Coordinates of C-alpha atoms in Angstrom, one line a residue:
M1 CA 0.0 0.0 0.0
R2 CA 1.3 3.4 -1.0
K3 CA 1.3 6.0 1.8
A4 CA 2.5 9.6 2.0
F5 CA 3.2 12.3 4.6
I6 CA 3.3 16.0 3.6
S7 CA 4.8 18.7 5.8
P8 CA 6.8 22.0 5.8
S9 CA 10.6 21.7 6.2
K10 CA 10.7 23.7 9.4
Y11 CA 8.1 24.7 12.0
V12 CA 9.2 27.0 14.8
Q13 CA 6.8 28.4 17.5
G14 CA 7.3 30.5 20.6
E15 CA 7.1 34.0 22.2
N16 CA 9.0 36.7 20.2
E17 CA 10.1 34.3 17.5
L18 CA 9.6 37.0 14.9
L19 CA 12.9 38.4 16.2
N20 CA 14.5 35.4 14.6
L21 CA 13.0 35.9 11.1
G22 CA 16.2 37.3 9.7
Y23 CA 18.0 34.0 10.6
F24 CA 15.7 32.1 8.3
V25 CA 16.1 34.7 5.6
T26 CA 19.9 34.3 5.6
S27 CA 19.5 30.6 5.0
F28 CA 18.4 31.6 1.5
G29 CA 20.4 34.8 1.0
K30 CA 20.2 38.4 2.1
K31 CA 17.0 39.9 0.6
A32 CA 13.4 38.8 1.1
L33 CA 10.2 40.0 -0.6
L34 CA 7.8 40.8 2.3
I35 CA 4.1 40.3 1.4
A36 CA 1.9 41.7 4.1
N37 CA -0.9 44.3 4.6
Q38 CA 0.6 47.6 5.7
S39 CA -1.3 47.4 9.0
D40 CA 0.4 44.1 9.8
I41 CA 3.8 45.6 8.9
D42 CA 3.2 48.6 11.1
R43 CA 2.1 46.3 14.0
V44 CA 5.5 44.4 14.0
R45 CA 7.7 47.2 12.7
K46 CA 10.0 47.0 15.7
Q47 CA 10.5 43.3 15.4
L48 CA 11.2 43.5 11.7
D49 CA 13.8 46.3 12.1
Y50 CA 15.5 44.4 15.0
T51 CA 15.8 41.1 13.1
A52 CA 16.9 42.8 9.9
E53 CA 19.7 44.6 11.7
K54 CA 20.7 41.6 13.8
Y55 CA 21.0 39.2 10.8
N56 CA 22.1 41.8 8.2
C57 CA 19.2 41.2 5.8
L58 CA 16.8 43.3 3.9
F59 CA 13.0 43.2 3.6
V60 CA 11.6 44.5 0.3
T61 CA 8.0 45.6 1.1
A62 CA 5.7 44.6 -1.7
G63 CA 2.8 47.1 -1.2
F64 CA 0.4 44.2 -1.1
N65 CA -3.1 45.2 -2.2
G66 CA -4.8 42.7 0.1
E67 CA -6.2 40.3 -2.6
C68 CA -4.6 37.0 -3.7
S69 CA -5.4 37.5 -7.4
R70 CA -3.6 36.4 -10.5
I71 CA -2.8 40.0 -11.4
E72 CA -1.3 40.7 -7.9
V73 CA 0.7 37.5 -8.0
E74 CA 2.2 38.4 -11.4
R75 CA 3.0 41.9 -10.2
L76 CA 4.8 40.6 -7.1
K77 CA 6.7 37.9 -9.1
K78 CA 8.1 40.7 -11.3
L79 CA 9.0 42.8 -8.3
A80 CA 10.9 39.8 -6.7
I81 CA 12.9 39.4 -9.9
T82 CA 13.6 43.1 -10.3
E83 CA 14.7 43.4 -6.6
Q84 CA 16.7 40.1 -6.9
C85 CA 15.0 38.7 -3.8
D86 CA 16.3 35.4 -2.4
C87 CA 13.1 34.3 -0.7
T88 CA 9.5 35.3 -0.1
I89 CA 7.8 36.0 3.2
G90 CA 4.0 35.8 3.7
L91 CA 3.2 37.7 6.9
G92 CA -0.4 38.2 8.3
G93 CA -3.6 36.4 7.5
G94 CA -4.7 34.0 4.9
K95 CA -4.6 36.1 1.8
A96 CA -1.0 37.5 2.4
I97 CA 0.1 33.9 3.1
D98 CA -1.6 32.5 0.0
T99 CA -0.1 35.2 -2.1
A100 CA 3.4 34.5 -0.9
K101 CA 2.9 30.8 -1.7
C102 CA 1.8 31.7 -5.2
V103 CA 4.6 34.1 -5.8
A104 CA 7.2 31.6 -4.5
E105 CA 5.6 28.5 -6.2
G106 CA 6.9 26.3 -3.5
N107 CA 10.5 27.6 -3.5
A108 CA 12.1 29.4 -0.5
V109 CA 8.9 30.6 1.1
I110 CA 8.6 31.6 4.8
I111 CA 5.2 31.8 6.3
V112 CA 4.6 34.0 9.4
P113 CA 0.9 33.9 10.5
T114 CA -0.3 36.7 12.8
I115 CA -3.5 34.8 13.6
A116 CA -4.3 31.2 14.3
A117 CA -7.6 31.1 12.4
T118 CA -7.0 28.1 10.1
D119 CA -4.5 25.3 9.4
A120 CA -3.5 26.7 6.0
P121 CA 0.0 28.0 7.0
T122 CA 1.7 24.6 6.8
S123 CA 0.0 23.5 3.6
H124 CA 1.2 23.5 0.0
S125 CA -2.0 24.9 -1.4
A126 CA -3.5 28.4 -1.8
V127 CA -6.8 30.0 -2.9
L128 CA -6.9 32.5 -5.7
Y129 CA -9.5 35.2 -5.9
T130 CA -10.5 37.7 -8.6
P131 CA -9.3 41.3 -8.0
D132 CA -12.8 42.1 -6.6
G133 CA -12.6 39.3 -4.1
A134 CA -14.7 36.5 -5.7
F135 CA -13.3 32.9 -5.7
D136 CA -11.2 32.1 -8.7
D137 CA -9.3 28.8 -8.3
Y138 CA -7.1 26.6 -6.1
A139 CA -3.3 26.5 -6.6
Y140 CA -1.1 23.6 -5.5
F141 CA 2.7 23.6 -5.3
K142 CA 5.4 21.0 -5.4
Q143 CA 6.2 21.3 -1.7
S144 CA 5.0 22.8 1.5
P145 CA 6.6 26.0 2.9
S146 CA 10.3 26.0 3.7
V147 CA 9.7 27.6 7.1
V148 CA 6.6 28.3 9.2
L149 CA 7.4 30.7 12.0
I150 CA 4.9 31.3 14.7
D151 CA 5.2 34.2 17.2
T152 CA 2.7 33.3 19.9
Q153 CA 3.0 36.7 21.5
I154 CA 1.7 38.3 18.3
I155 CA -1.1 35.8 18.0
A156 CA -2.2 36.4 21.6
Q157 CA -2.8 40.0 20.7
A158 CA -5.2 39.2 17.8
P159 CA -9.0 39.2 18.2
V160 CA -10.1 36.0 20.1
R161 CA -12.6 35.1 17.3
F162 CA -9.7 34.2 15.0
L163 CA -8.4 31.7 17.6
V164 CA -11.8 30.2 18.1
S165 CA -12.4 29.9 14.4
G166 CA -9.1 28.1 14.2
M167 CA -10.3 25.6 16.8
G168 CA -13.4 25.0 14.6
D169 CA -11.2 24.2 11.6
A170 CA -9.0 22.0 13.8
L171 CA -12.0 20.2 15.3
S172 CA -12.8 18.5 12.1
T173 CA -9.3 17.1 11.6
Y174 CA -9.6 14.0 13.7
F175 CA -13.0 13.0 12.4
E176 CA -12.1 13.6 8.8
A177 CA -8.9 11.6 9.1
R178 CA -10.8 8.8 10.9
A179 CA -13.2 8.7 7.9
N180 CA -10.3 8.4 5.5
Q181 CA -8.8 5.6 7.6
K182 CA -12.0 3.7 7.5
S183 CA -12.6 4.2 3.8
Y184 CA -8.9 3.7 2.7
A185 CA -9.4 6.9 0.7
N186 CA -6.5 8.6 -1.1
I187 CA -5.3 11.7 0.9
N188 CA -5.8 13.9 -2.2
A189 CA -9.2 12.5 -3.1
G190 CA -10.8 15.9 -2.4
L191 CA -8.6 17.8 -4.8
P192 CA -9.6 18.7 -8.4
C193 CA -8.6 16.0 -10.9
G194 CA -6.2 18.3 -12.7
V195 CA -3.9 18.6 -9.7
R196 CA -3.8 15.1 -8.4
E197 CA -0.9 14.0 -10.6
Q198 CA 1.3 16.7 -9.1
L199 CA 0.8 15.3 -5.6
C200 CA 0.9 11.8 -4.1
E201 CA -1.5 10.0 -6.5
G202 CA -3.0 6.9 -4.9
A203 CA -1.4 7.5 -1.5
K204 CA -3.2 6.5 1.7
P205 CA -2.9 8.2 5.1
T206 CA 0.0 7.3 7.4
L207 CA -0.2 6.2 11.0
A208 CA 1.7 9.4 11.8
A209 CA -1.0 11.6 10.3
F210 CA -3.8 9.9 12.2
A211 CA -1.8 10.1 15.4
L212 CA -1.4 13.9 14.9
A213 CA -5.0 14.3 14.0
T214 CA -6.0 12.5 17.2
L215 CA -3.6 14.6 19.3
C216 CA -5.1 17.7 17.7
Y217 CA -8.6 16.8 19.0
Q218 CA -7.3 15.8 22.4
T219 CA -5.5 19.1 22.7
L220 CA -8.6 21.1 21.9
L221 CA -10.7 19.3 24.5
K222 CA -8.0 19.7 27.1
D223 CA -6.9 23.3 26.5
G224 CA -9.4 25.0 24.2
K225 CA -11.4 26.9 26.9
K226 CA -8.2 28.0 28.7
A227 CA -6.6 29.1 25.5
K228 CA -9.6 31.3 24.7
A229 CA -9.4 32.9 28.1
S230 CA -5.7 33.5 27.6
C231 CA -6.4 35.2 24.2
I232 CA -9.1 37.4 25.8
D233 CA -6.5 38.5 28.4
K234 CA -3.9 38.8 25.6
V235 CA -1.3 36.7 27.5
V236 CA 0.7 33.6 26.4
T237 CA 0.1 30.6 28.5
P238 CA 0.9 26.9 28.0
A239 CA -2.8 26.3 27.1
L240 CA -2.6 29.0 24.4
E241 CA 0.7 27.6 23.1
N242 CA -0.8 24.2 22.8
V243 CA -3.9 25.3 21.0
I244 CA -2.0 27.5 18.5
E245 CA 0.1 24.4 17.7
A246 CA -3.1 22.3 17.4
N247 CA -4.8 24.9 15.1
I248 CA -1.8 25.3 12.8
L249 CA 0.6 22.4 13.0
L250 CA -1.4 19.4 14.2
S251 CA -4.4 20.3 12.1
G252 CA -2.4 21.3 9.1
L253 CA -0.4 18.0 9.0
G254 CA -3.5 16.1 10.0
F255 CA -5.7 17.4 7.2
E256 CA -3.1 17.4 4.4
S257 CA -1.6 13.9 5.2
G258 CA -4.8 12.4 6.8
G259 CA -7.3 13.7 4.3
L260 CA -10.5 15.7 4.3
A261 CA -14.0 14.2 4.3
G262 CA -17.5 15.3 5.2
A263 CA -17.0 18.4 7.4
H264 CA -15.2 20.5 4.8
A265 CA -17.5 19.4 2.0
V266 CA -20.5 20.6 4.0
H267 CA -18.7 23.8 4.6
D268 CA -18.3 24.3 0.9
G269 CA -22.0 23.5 0.4
L270 CA -23.0 26.1 3.0
T271 CA -21.0 28.8 1.2
I272 CA -23.8 29.1 -1.4
L273 CA -26.0 30.7 1.3
E274 CA -25.3 34.4 1.4
E275 CA -26.0 34.6 5.1
T276 CA -22.9 32.5 5.9
H277 CA -20.5 34.8 4.1
H278 CA -20.0 36.9 7.3
Y279 CA -18.8 33.9 9.2
Y280 CA -15.2 32.5 9.2
H281 CA -14.1 29.2 7.6
G282 CA -13.6 27.4 10.9
E283 CA -17.0 28.5 12.2
K284 CA -18.7 26.8 9.3
V285 CA -16.5 23.8 9.5
A286 CA -17.5 23.3 13.1
F287 CA -21.1 22.9 12.1
G288 CA -20.0 20.7 9.2
T289 CA -18.3 18.4 11.7
L290 CA -21.6 17.9 13.5
V291 CA -23.2 17.1 10.2
Q292 CA -20.5 14.6 9.4
L293 CA -21.1 12.9 12.8
I294 CA -24.8 12.7 12.1
L295 CA -24.0 11.1 8.7
E296 CA -21.8 8.5 10.5
N297 CA -24.5 7.9 13.1
S298 CA -21.9 8.6 15.8
P299 CA -22.7 7.6 19.4
E300 CA -24.6 10.1 21.6
E301 CA -21.6 10.3 23.9
E302 CA -19.4 11.5 21.1
L303 CA -21.9 14.0 19.8
K304 CA -22.3 15.4 23.3
E305 CA -18.5 15.7 23.7
V306 CA -18.3 17.7 20.5
L307 CA -21.3 19.9 21.3
D308 CA -20.0 20.6 24.8
F309 CA -16.6 21.7 23.4
C310 CA -18.2 23.9 20.8
L311 CA -20.5 25.6 23.3
S312 CA -17.6 26.0 25.8
V313 CA -15.6 28.2 23.3
N314 CA -18.7 29.6 21.4
L315 CA -18.4 27.7 18.2
P316 CA -21.6 27.3 16.0
V317 CA -23.8 24.2 16.7
C318 CA -26.7 25.1 14.5
L319 CA -27.6 26.9 11.3
E320 CA -28.7 30.0 13.2
D321 CA -25.2 30.3 14.6
I322 CA -23.8 30.8 11.1
G323 CA -26.5 33.3 10.1
V324 CA -29.1 31.0 8.6
K325 CA -32.3 31.7 10.5
T326 CA -34.6 30.0 7.9
I327 CA -33.8 27.7 5.0
S328 CA -36.2 26.5 2.3
D329 CA -36.2 23.0 0.9
Q330 CA -34.8 24.4 -2.4
Q331 CA -31.9 26.1 -0.6
L332 CA -31.2 23.0 1.4
T333 CA -31.2 20.9 -1.8
E334 CA -28.7 23.4 -3.5
V335 CA -26.4 23.1 -0.4
A336 CA -26.5 19.3 -0.5
E337 CA -25.9 19.2 -4.3
K338 CA -22.9 21.5 -3.9
T339 CA -21.7 19.3 -1.0
I340 CA -21.6 16.1 -3.1
I341 CA -20.2 17.3 -6.5
P342 CA -17.8 14.7 -7.8
E343 CA -14.6 16.5 -6.8
E344 CA -15.7 17.1 -3.2
S345 CA -14.0 15.4 -0.2
I346 CA -17.4 14.0 1.0
H347 CA -16.7 11.0 -1.2
S348 CA -13.9 10.0 1.2
M349 CA -16.6 9.0 3.7
P350 CA -16.7 5.2 4.1
F351 CA -20.2 4.9 2.6
P352 CA -22.1 6.4 -0.3
V353 CA -23.7 9.8 0.1
T354 CA -26.8 11.2 -1.5
V355 CA -28.5 14.6 -1.7
E356 CA -31.3 13.4 0.5
G357 CA -28.9 12.0 3.0
I358 CA -27.0 15.3 3.3
K359 CA -30.2 17.3 3.6
A360 CA -31.4 15.0 6.4
A361 CA -28.1 15.2 8.3
I362 CA -28.0 19.0 8.1
L363 CA -31.6 19.3 9.4
L364 CA -30.9 16.8 12.3
A365 CA -27.6 18.4 13.2
D366 CA -29.4 21.8 13.3
T367 CA -32.2 20.4 15.5
I368 CA -29.9 18.6 17.9
G369 CA -27.6 21.6 18.1
K370 CA -30.4 24.0 18.9
N371 CA -32.0 21.7 21.5
Y372 CA -28.7 21.0 23.2
K373 CA -27.8 24.7 23.2
T374 CA -31.0 25.7 24.9
T375 CA -31.9 22.7 27.1
G376 CA -28.7 20.6 27.4
K377 CA -30.7 17.7 25.9
F378 CA -30.9 16.1 22.4
V379 CA -34.7 16.4 22.4
K380 CA -37.0 18.9 24.1

């Protein structure tokens, strides 16, 4: 049986680690293209100046326009060539990070997240948008980032909703990896057909990936509530350190090497509802995880454990929690149809799925979530 494990070359996490950014730049050369929103640069200006002086390197600011579009990527590629940059840095949130990945095309890229809202920093994929912000396409590269550098002091200063959203994204990792283990699905089964040949075609999840996905879930249950409290107080504690690692590293390796399944496919289906657009990726994935558990007919004890965790950190447990106060049968059908399109990861579940089955699971997850939230019971 062919197996594969995908990961960044280096992952470094700790307080004030941004002060060491220059060290990693010098492993490639002296000059780095810095892709970041100006507000993020201003927020860490002292650290950037310090590390540039200490390690005798230069950051070329890109004037990033905030959108990971093909036009912006091409502009920044030309700038990197003109300035003779030795590496690319993506600093900030998801769009700056994805733009850096696209500019570098898998070569000499350093990722510096300033929030822990998703597990994307460690991955070798990115999302492209049109210049006006609409979804364009996915991009995949030959390898994961060279360095992922996490400054936990900076992440502790970010709004707490980002951290909680990251927990929602990470929550699905174990359950989706478990589904892939049961179905013997390929880890890239949820990717568009055109990019599968570039990756590990036919590869199954490793024991290592499933172990990391399991640890991710265990860490959330143990430290999630305390980590949220730490972020509210803007202090770094062991619990916050552990959850940042779970959100970014454990979840990132767990999803990319363990595979996606129902939760993320349901997320993708829900995005057709305009009301959900104001909610973060991980918030919708959390509800998608509950839908996956309903599809699997998971034991009541497991559902309660997930519901208790979600409620303890204020993650969504019903449609209303992601902005959907009412949903027509036609809308529900469209969500389900989007969820089970041929290229979706839902087909990594260890059983066939249908539109009617997805509709039923969404409705039951919504009912259970609402009842449990208000009464602490599955039924009124």
